[in-house]
Coordinates of C-alpha atoms and ligand atoms in Angstrom, one line a residue:
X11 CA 4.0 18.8 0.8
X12 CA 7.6 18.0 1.3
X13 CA 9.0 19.1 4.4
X14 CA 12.3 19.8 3.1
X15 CA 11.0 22.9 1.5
X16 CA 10.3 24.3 5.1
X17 CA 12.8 27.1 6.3
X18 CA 15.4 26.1 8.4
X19 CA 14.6 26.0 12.4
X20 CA 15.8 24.2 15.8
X21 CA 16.3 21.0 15.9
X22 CA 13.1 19.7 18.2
X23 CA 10.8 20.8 14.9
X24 CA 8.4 22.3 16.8
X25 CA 8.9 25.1 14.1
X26 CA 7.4 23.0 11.5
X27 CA 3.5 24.2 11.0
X28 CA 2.2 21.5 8.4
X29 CA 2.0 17.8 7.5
X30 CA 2.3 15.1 8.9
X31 CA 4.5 15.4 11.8
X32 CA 3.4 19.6 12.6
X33 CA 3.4 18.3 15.9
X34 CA 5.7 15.1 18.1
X35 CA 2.9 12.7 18.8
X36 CA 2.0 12.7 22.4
X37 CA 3.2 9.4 22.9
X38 CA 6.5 8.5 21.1
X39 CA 6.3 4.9 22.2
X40 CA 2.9 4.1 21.2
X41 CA 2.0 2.0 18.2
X42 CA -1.0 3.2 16.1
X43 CA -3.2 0.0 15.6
X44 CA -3.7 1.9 11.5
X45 CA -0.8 1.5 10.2
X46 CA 0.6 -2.1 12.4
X47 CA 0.1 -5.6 11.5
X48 CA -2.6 -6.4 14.0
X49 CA -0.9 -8.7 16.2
X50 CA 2.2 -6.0 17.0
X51 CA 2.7 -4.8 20.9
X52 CA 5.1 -4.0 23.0
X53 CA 6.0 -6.4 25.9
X54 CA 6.8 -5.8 29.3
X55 CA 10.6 -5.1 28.4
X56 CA 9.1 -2.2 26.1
X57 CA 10.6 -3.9 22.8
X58 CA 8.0 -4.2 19.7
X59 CA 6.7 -7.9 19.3
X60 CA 4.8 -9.5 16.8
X61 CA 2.9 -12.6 16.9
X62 CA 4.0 -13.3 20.1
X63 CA 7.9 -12.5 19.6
X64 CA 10.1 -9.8 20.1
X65 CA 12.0 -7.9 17.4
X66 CA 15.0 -8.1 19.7
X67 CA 15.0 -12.2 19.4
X68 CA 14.1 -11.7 15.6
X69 CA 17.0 -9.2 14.9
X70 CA 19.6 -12.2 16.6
X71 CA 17.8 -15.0 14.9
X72 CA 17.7 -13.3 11.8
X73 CA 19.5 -10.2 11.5
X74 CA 18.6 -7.1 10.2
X75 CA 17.3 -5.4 7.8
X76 CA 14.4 -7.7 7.6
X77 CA 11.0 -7.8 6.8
X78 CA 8.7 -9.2 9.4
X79 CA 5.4 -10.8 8.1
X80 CA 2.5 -11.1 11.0
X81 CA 1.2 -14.1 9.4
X82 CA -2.2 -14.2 11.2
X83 CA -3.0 -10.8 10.0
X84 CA -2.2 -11.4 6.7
X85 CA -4.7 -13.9 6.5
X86 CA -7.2 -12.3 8.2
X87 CA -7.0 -10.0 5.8
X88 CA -7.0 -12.1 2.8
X89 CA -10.5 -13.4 4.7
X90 CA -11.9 -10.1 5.5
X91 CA -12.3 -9.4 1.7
X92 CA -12.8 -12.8 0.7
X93 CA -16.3 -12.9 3.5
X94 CA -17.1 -9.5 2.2
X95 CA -17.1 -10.0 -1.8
X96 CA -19.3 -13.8 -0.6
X97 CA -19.7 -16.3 -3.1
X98 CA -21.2 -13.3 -5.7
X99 CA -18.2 -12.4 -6.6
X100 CA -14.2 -13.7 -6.4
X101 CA -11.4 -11.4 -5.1
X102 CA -7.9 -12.1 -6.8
X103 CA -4.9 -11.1 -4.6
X104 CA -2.4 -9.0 -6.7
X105 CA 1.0 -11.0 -6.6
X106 CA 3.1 -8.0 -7.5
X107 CA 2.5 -6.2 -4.2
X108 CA 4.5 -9.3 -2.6
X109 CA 4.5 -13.0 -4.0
X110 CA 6.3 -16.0 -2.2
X111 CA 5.1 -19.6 -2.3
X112 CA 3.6 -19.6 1.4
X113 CA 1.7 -16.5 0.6
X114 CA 0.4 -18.6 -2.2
X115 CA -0.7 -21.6 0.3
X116 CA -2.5 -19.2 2.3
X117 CA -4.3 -17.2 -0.3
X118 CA -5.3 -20.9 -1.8
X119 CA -6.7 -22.1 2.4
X120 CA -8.4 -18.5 2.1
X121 CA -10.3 -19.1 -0.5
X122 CA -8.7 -16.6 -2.9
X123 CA -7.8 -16.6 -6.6
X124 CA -4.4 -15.1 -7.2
X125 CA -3.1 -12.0 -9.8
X126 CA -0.2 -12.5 -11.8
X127 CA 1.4 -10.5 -14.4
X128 CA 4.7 -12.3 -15.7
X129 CA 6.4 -15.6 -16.0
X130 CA 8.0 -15.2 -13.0
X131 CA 4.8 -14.6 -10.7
X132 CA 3.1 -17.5 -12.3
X133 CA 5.8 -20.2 -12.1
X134 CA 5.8 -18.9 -8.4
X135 CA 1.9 -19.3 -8.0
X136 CA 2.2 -23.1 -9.7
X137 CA 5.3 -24.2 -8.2
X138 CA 3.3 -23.7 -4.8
X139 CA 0.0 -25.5 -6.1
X140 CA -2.6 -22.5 -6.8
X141 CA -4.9 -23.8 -9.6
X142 CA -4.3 -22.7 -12.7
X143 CA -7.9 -21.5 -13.1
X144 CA -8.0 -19.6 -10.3
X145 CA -5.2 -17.3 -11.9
X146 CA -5.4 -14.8 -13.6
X147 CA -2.4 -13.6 -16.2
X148 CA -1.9 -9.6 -16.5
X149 CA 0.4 -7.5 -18.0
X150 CA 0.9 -4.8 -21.1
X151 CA 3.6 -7.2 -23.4
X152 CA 3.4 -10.4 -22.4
X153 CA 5.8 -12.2 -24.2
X154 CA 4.9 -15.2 -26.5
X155 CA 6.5 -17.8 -24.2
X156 CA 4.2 -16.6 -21.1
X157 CA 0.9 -16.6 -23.5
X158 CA 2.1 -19.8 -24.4
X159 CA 2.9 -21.2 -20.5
X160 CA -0.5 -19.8 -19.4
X161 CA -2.9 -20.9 -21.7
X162 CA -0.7 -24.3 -21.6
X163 CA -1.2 -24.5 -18.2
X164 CA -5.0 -23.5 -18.2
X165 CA -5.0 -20.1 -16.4
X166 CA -8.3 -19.1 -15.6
X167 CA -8.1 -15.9 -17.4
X168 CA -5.9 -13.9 -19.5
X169 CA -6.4 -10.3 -19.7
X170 CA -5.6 -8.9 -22.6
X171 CA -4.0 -5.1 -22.8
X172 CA -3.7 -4.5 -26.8
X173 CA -4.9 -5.4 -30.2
X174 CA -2.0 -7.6 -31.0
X175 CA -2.5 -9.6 -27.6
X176 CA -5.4 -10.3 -28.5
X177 CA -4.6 -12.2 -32.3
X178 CA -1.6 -13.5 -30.0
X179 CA -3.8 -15.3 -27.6
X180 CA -6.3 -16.4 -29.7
X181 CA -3.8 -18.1 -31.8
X182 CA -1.6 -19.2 -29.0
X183 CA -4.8 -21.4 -27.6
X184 CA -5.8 -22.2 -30.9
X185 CA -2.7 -23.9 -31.9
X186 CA -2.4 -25.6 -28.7
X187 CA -6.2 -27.2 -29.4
X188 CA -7.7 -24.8 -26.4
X189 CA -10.0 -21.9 -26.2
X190 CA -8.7 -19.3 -23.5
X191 CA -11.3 -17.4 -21.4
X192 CA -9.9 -13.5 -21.6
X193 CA -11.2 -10.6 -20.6
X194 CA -10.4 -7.1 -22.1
X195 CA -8.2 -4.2 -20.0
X196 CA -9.8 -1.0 -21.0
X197 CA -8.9 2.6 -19.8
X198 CA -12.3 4.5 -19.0
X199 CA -10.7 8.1 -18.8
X200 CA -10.3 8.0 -15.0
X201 CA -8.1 10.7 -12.9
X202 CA -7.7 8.6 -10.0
X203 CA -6.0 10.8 -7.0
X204 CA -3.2 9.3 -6.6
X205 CA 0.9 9.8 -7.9
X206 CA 1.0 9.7 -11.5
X207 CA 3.2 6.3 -11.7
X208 CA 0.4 5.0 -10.0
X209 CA -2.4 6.2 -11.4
X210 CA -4.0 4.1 -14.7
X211 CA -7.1 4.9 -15.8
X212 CA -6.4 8.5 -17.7
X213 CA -5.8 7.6 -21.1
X214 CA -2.0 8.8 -21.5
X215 CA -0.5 6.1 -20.9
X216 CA 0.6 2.5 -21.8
X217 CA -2.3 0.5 -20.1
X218 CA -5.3 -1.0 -21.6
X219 CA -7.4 -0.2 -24.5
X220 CA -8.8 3.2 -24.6
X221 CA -12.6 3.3 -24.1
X222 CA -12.6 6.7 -25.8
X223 CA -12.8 6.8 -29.6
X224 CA -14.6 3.3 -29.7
X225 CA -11.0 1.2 -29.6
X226 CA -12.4 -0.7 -26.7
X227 CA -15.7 -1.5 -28.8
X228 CA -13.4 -2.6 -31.8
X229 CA -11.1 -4.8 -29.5
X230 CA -14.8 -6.7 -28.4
X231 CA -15.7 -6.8 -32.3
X232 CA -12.5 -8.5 -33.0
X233 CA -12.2 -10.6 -29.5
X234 CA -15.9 -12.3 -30.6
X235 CA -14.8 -13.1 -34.1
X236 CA -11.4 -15.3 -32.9
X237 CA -12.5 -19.1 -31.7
X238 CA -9.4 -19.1 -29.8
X239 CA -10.6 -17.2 -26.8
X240 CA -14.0 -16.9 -25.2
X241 CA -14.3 -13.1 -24.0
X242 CA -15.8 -13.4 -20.9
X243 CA -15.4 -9.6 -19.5
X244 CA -13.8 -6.0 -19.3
X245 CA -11.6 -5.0 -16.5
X246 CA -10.5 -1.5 -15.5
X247 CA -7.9 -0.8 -12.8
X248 CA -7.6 3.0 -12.1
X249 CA -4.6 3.2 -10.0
X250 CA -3.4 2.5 -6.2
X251 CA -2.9 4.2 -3.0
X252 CA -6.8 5.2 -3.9
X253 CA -9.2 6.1 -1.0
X254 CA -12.0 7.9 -2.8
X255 CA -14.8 6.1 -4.1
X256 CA -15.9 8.0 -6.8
X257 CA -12.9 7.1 -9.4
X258 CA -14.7 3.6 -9.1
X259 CA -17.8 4.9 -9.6
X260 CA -17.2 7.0 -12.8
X261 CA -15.2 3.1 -14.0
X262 CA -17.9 1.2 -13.4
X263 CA -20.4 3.6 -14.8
X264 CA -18.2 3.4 -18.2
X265 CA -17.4 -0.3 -18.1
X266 CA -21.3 -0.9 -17.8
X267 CA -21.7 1.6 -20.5
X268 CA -19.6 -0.6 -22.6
X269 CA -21.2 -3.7 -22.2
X270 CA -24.5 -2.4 -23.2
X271 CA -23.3 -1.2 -26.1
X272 CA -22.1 -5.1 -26.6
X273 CA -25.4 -6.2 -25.5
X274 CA -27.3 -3.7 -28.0
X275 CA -24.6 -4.6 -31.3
X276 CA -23.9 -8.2 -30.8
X277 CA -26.3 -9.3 -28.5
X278 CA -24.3 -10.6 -26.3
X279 CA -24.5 -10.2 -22.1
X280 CA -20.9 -10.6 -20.8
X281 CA -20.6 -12.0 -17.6
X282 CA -17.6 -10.6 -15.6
X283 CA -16.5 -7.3 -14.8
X284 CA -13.1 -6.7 -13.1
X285 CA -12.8 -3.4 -11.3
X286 CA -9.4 -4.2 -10.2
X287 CA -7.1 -2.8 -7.1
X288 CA -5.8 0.0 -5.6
X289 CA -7.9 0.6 -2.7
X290 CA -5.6 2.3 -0.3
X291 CA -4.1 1.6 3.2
X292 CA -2.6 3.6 6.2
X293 CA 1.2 5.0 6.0
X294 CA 0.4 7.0 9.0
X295 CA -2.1 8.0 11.4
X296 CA -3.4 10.9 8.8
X297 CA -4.5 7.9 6.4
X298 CA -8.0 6.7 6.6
X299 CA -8.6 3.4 4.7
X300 CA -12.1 2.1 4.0
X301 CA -12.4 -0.9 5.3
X302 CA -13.3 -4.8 3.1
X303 CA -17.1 -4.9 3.6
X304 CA -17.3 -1.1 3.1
X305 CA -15.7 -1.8 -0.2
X306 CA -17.5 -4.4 -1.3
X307 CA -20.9 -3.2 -0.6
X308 CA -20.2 0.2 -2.4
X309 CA -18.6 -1.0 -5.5
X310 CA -21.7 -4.0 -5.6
X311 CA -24.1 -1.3 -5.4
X312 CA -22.7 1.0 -7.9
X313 CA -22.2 -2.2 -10.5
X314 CA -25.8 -3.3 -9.7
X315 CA -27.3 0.2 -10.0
X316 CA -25.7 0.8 -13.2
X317 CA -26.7 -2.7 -14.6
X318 CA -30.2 -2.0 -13.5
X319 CA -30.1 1.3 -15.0
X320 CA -29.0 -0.4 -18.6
X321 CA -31.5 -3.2 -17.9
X322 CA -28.4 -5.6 -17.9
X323 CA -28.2 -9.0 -15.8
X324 CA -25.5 -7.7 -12.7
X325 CA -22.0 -9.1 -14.1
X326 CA -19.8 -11.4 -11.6
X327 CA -17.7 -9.1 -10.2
X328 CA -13.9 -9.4 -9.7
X329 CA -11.3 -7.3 -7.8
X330 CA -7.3 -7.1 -7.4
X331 CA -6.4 -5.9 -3.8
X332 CA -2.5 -6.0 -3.4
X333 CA -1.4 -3.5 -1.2
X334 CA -4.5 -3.5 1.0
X335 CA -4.1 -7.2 1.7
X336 CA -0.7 -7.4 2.2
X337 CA 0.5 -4.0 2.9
X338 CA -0.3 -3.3 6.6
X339 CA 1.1 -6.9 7.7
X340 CA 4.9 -6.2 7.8
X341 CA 7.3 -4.0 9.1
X342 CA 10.8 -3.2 7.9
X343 CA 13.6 -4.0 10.9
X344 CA 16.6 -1.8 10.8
X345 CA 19.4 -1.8 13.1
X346 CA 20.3 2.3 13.5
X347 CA 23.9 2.3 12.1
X348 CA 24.8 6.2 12.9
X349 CA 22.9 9.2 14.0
X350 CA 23.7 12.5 12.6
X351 CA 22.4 15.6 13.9
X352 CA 22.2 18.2 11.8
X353 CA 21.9 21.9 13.9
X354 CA 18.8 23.9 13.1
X355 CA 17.7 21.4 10.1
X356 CA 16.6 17.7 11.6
X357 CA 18.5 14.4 12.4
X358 CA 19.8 11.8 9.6
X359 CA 19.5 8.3 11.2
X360 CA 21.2 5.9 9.1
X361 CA 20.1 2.2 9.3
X362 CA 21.5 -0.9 7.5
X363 CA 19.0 -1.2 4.4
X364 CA 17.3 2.3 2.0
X365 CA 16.4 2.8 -0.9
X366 CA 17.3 -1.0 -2.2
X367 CA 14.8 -2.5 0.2
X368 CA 12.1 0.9 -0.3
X369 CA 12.4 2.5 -3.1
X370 CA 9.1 3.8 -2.8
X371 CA 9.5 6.9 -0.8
X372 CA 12.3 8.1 -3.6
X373 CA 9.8 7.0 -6.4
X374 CA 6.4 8.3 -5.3
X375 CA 7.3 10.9 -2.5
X376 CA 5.8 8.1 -0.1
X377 CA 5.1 8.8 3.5
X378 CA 5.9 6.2 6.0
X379 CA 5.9 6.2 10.0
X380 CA 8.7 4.5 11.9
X381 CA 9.3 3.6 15.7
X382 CA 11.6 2.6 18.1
X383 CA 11.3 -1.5 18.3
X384 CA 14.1 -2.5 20.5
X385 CA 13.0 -0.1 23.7
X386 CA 10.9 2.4 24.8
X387 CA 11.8 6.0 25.6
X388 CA 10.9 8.4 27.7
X389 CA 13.5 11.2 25.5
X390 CA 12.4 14.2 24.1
X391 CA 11.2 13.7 20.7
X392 CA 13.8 14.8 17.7
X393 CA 13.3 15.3 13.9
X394 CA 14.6 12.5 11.8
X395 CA 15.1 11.6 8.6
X396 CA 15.8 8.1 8.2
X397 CA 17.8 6.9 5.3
X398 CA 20.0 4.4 4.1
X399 CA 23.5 3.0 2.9
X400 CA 23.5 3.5 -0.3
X401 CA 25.3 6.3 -2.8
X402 CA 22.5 8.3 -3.1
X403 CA 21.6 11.6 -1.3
X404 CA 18.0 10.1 -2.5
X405 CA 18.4 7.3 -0.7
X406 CA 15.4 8.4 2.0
X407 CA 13.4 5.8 4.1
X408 CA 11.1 8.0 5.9
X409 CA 11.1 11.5 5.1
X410 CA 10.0 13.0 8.7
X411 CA 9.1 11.3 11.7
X412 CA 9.9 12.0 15.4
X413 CA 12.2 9.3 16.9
X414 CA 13.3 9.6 20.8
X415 CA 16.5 12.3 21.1
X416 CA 18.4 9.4 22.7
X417 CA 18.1 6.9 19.8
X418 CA 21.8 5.5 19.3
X419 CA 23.7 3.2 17.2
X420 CA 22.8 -0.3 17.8
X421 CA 18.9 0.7 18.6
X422 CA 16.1 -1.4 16.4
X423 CA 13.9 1.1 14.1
X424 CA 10.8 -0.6 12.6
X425 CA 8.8 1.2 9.5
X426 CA 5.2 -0.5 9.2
X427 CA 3.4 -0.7 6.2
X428 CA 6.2 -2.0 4.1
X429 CA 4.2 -5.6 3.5
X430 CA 3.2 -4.6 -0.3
X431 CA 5.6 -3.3 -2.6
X432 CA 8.8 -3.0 -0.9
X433 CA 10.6 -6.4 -1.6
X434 CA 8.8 -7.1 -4.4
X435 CA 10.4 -3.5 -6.0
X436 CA 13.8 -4.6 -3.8
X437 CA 16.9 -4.2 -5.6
X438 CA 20.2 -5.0 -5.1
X439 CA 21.5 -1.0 -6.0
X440 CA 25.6 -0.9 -4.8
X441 CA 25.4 -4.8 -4.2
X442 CA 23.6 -4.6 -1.1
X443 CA 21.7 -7.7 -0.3
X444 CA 17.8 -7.8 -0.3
X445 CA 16.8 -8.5 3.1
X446 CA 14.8 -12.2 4.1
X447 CA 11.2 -12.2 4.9
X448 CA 10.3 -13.4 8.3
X449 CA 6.5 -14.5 8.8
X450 CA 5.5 -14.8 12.3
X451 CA 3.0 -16.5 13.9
X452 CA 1.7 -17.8 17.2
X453 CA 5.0 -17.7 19.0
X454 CA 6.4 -19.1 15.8
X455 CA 9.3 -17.3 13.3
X456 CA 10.2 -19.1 10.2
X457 CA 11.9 -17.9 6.8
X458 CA 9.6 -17.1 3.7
X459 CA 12.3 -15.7 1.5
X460 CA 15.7 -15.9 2.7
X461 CA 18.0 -13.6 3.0
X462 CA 20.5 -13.2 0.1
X463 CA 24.1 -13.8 -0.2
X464 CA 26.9 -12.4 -1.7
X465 CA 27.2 -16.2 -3.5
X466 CA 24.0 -15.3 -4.7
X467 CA 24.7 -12.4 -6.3
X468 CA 28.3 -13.7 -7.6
X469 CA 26.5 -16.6 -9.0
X470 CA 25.1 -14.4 -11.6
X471 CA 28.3 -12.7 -12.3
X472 CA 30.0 -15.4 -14.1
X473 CA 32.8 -13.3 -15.4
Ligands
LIG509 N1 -4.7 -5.1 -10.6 C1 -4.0 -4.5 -11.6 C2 -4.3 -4.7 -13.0 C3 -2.9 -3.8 -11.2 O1 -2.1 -3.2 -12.2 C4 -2.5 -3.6 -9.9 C5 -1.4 -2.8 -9.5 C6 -3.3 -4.2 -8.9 C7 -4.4 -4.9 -9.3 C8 -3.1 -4.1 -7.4 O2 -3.1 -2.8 -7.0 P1 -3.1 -2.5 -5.4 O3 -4.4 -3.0 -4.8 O4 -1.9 -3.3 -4.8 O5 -2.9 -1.0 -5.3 N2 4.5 0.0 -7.1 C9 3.4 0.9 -6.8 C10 2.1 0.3 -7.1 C11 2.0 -0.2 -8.6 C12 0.7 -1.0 -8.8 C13 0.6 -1.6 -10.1 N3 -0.6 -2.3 -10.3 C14 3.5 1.3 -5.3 O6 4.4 0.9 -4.7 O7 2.7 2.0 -4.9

């Protein structure tokens, strides 16, 4: 899979016989509408643009490294899967893929109910004036303080991950005079194809309550005896980066198994069942998404034809799309700082972010594309790596890609896809400053998270 494990060869990679990049792209400069925010082009100059502006005028306005949010695609997104879940069903947007307050505002004009999983995600989600019972509250050990701000501030559901979450929210909401609507995380014994750190559904691991060995039926038995909370449904998320159907199939064949084995012991229909995220998005041109509606009417089916099969009433169904909302709508702006050929291996272009900006290509072995945004060339293509400025030989951008030979310092390099999970996993590794998020839209550029400072960071270091 990785191409560093190819044997040495000339530097124009035409040596290279597999993966992604086997073969330069026929057309260097051209932008592949997969894996761009839908509103990127190139103008007449030949720089990228987005939303009607150039990344030349962004890069002066706002420097560089920078994400650039196309604002208009984001939200057609965010409507794309709220039109194709209807009113039968609600779609929560996953805040950890990328949370600021305006995303909030638009996923609340969208119609959307939002995702969060710590204190942090939902001060951000109330400070920005998403109703509280259009949130839902996630995570494996959420601390006593965050049971206590959410049920406090009537979240519209807690999900609960372990047996001691769920006495802690029961009496959480019973000391505060409330009962909190919950549903229950389970783990159905899913392999989802994806990279392990991403994959949640197989039991070995710290997610959810195991379905297997009746822990999930005992976590029901105990959720129905508590007044505090009102169990309202089962949620299973199997993983991200996922583009095969079938792991959500086998999910919510087991989930539907497990609520008529509630319906047959307590006698009890539950109404919701979350299947939620992970469905996947384009890196590169090899990636083949599915697209909202496609979604939506396979995973109705599958719920409604297991129901059927059980003789149960069809749940409401929930889902959690993170990366597939948000994902595809920016691009990371470098500025190349040095370019390093390397004879018979490829070329290192360095640019002024890495690894503290992506770390997901040094976590997950992540593929990304990349282009030349300030120009267009008409070069021969070269082997690149791009990486960063940090201490770290790890410290890798985009693994392979073909860049024009001529690229020089000074050039603009933009990476797509970097919308979901690439500021919200930013760092600030050797001190380096995480990079502002720019949404654009109509003509118009404005700062959704600014750039940070080096006051910023010395504010926290108080010596
Ligand atoms: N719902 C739950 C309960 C989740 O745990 C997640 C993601 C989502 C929804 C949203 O999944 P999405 O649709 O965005 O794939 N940092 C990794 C991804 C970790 C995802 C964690 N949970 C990455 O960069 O690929």
């Amino acid at each position: 899979m990785s191409r560093s494990a190819h044997p040495a060869g000339p530097r124009h990679a035409d040596v290279l016989t597999e993966g992604h990049y086997s073969a330069p792209p026929a057309d260097l400069n051209a932008l592949d509408p997969k894996v761009w925010a839908h509103t990127v082009g190139r103008d007449a100059d030949g720089a990228v643009t987005v939303g009607g502006i150039a990344v030349t005028q962004l890069a002066e306005e706002y420097g560089t490294p920078a994400y650039i949010l196309d604002e208009a695609d984001f939200r057609e997104r965010a409507r794309a899967w709220r039109t194709a879940f209807g009113t039968e069903a609600d779609v929560f947007y996953a805040g950890k893929a990328f949370l600021s307050r305006a995303v909030v505002r638009w996923l609340d004009e969208e119609g959307l109910n939002l995702d969060v999983c710590s204190g942090g995600e939902l001060a951000t989600a109330l400070s920005a004036g998403m109703p509280a019972e259009r949130i839902a509250f996630h995570g494996n050990n959420k601390s006593p303080e965050e049971i206590e701000r959410a049920v406090a501030a009537g979240v519209g559901r807690i999900v609960l991950d372990s047996f001691q979450e769920i006495v802690r929210v029961a009496h959480t909401a019973e000391s505060l005079g409330k009962r909190q609507r919950v549903q229950i995380r389970i783990t159905v014994g899913v392999e989802a194809h994806t990279h392990e750190f991403i994959a949640t559904a197989h039991e070995d691991q710290k997610f959810g309550i195991p379905l297997a060995g009746g822990q999930a039926a005992e976590a029901v038995r105990r959720a129905l005896q508590l007044d505090g909370i009102e169990l309202i449904g089962i949620h299973s998320h199997i993983g991200s980066q996922i583009f095969d159907m079938s792991g959500f199939e086998v999910a919510a064949h087991r989930v539907v198994g497990l609520l008529k084995d509630i319906r047959d012991e307590h006698g009890v229909e539950l109404p919701e069942i979350d299947l939620g995220g992970g469905l996947g998005i384009a890196y590169t041109s090899d990636d083949d998404p599915r697209e909202p509606h496609e979604i939506a009417k396979a995973l109705t089916e599958i719920v409604t034809r297991e129901c059927e099969g059980a003789r149960l009433r069809t749940p409401r169904i929930s889902v959690e799309p993170g990366r597939a909302i948000v994902g595809p709508t920016a691009f990371t702006l470098y500025e190349v700082g040095t370019v390093k050929p390397l004879d018979g291996l490829r070329t290192y272009v360095s640019v002024d972010g890495g690894m503290s900006d992506n770390i997901r290509t040094a976590l997950y072995d992540a593929e990304y594309s990349v282009a030349l945004a300030s120009r267009t060339s008409d070069a021969e293509p070269m082997l690149a790596r791009v990486v960063g400025k940090h201490c770290e030989s790890g410290d890798i951008v985009v693994k392979d890609a073909f860049l024009p030979g001529d690229l020089a310092p000074g050039d603009l390099i933009a990476v797509p896809a970097t919308g979901a999970y690439c500021r919200s996993m930013a760092s600030n590794y050797n001190h380096v400053l995480r990079p502002p998020v720019v949404a654009v839209r109509d003509g118009e550029a404005r700062v959704i998270v600014r750039r940070e400072t080096e006051e910023d960071l010395l504010r926290l270091d108080v010596g």
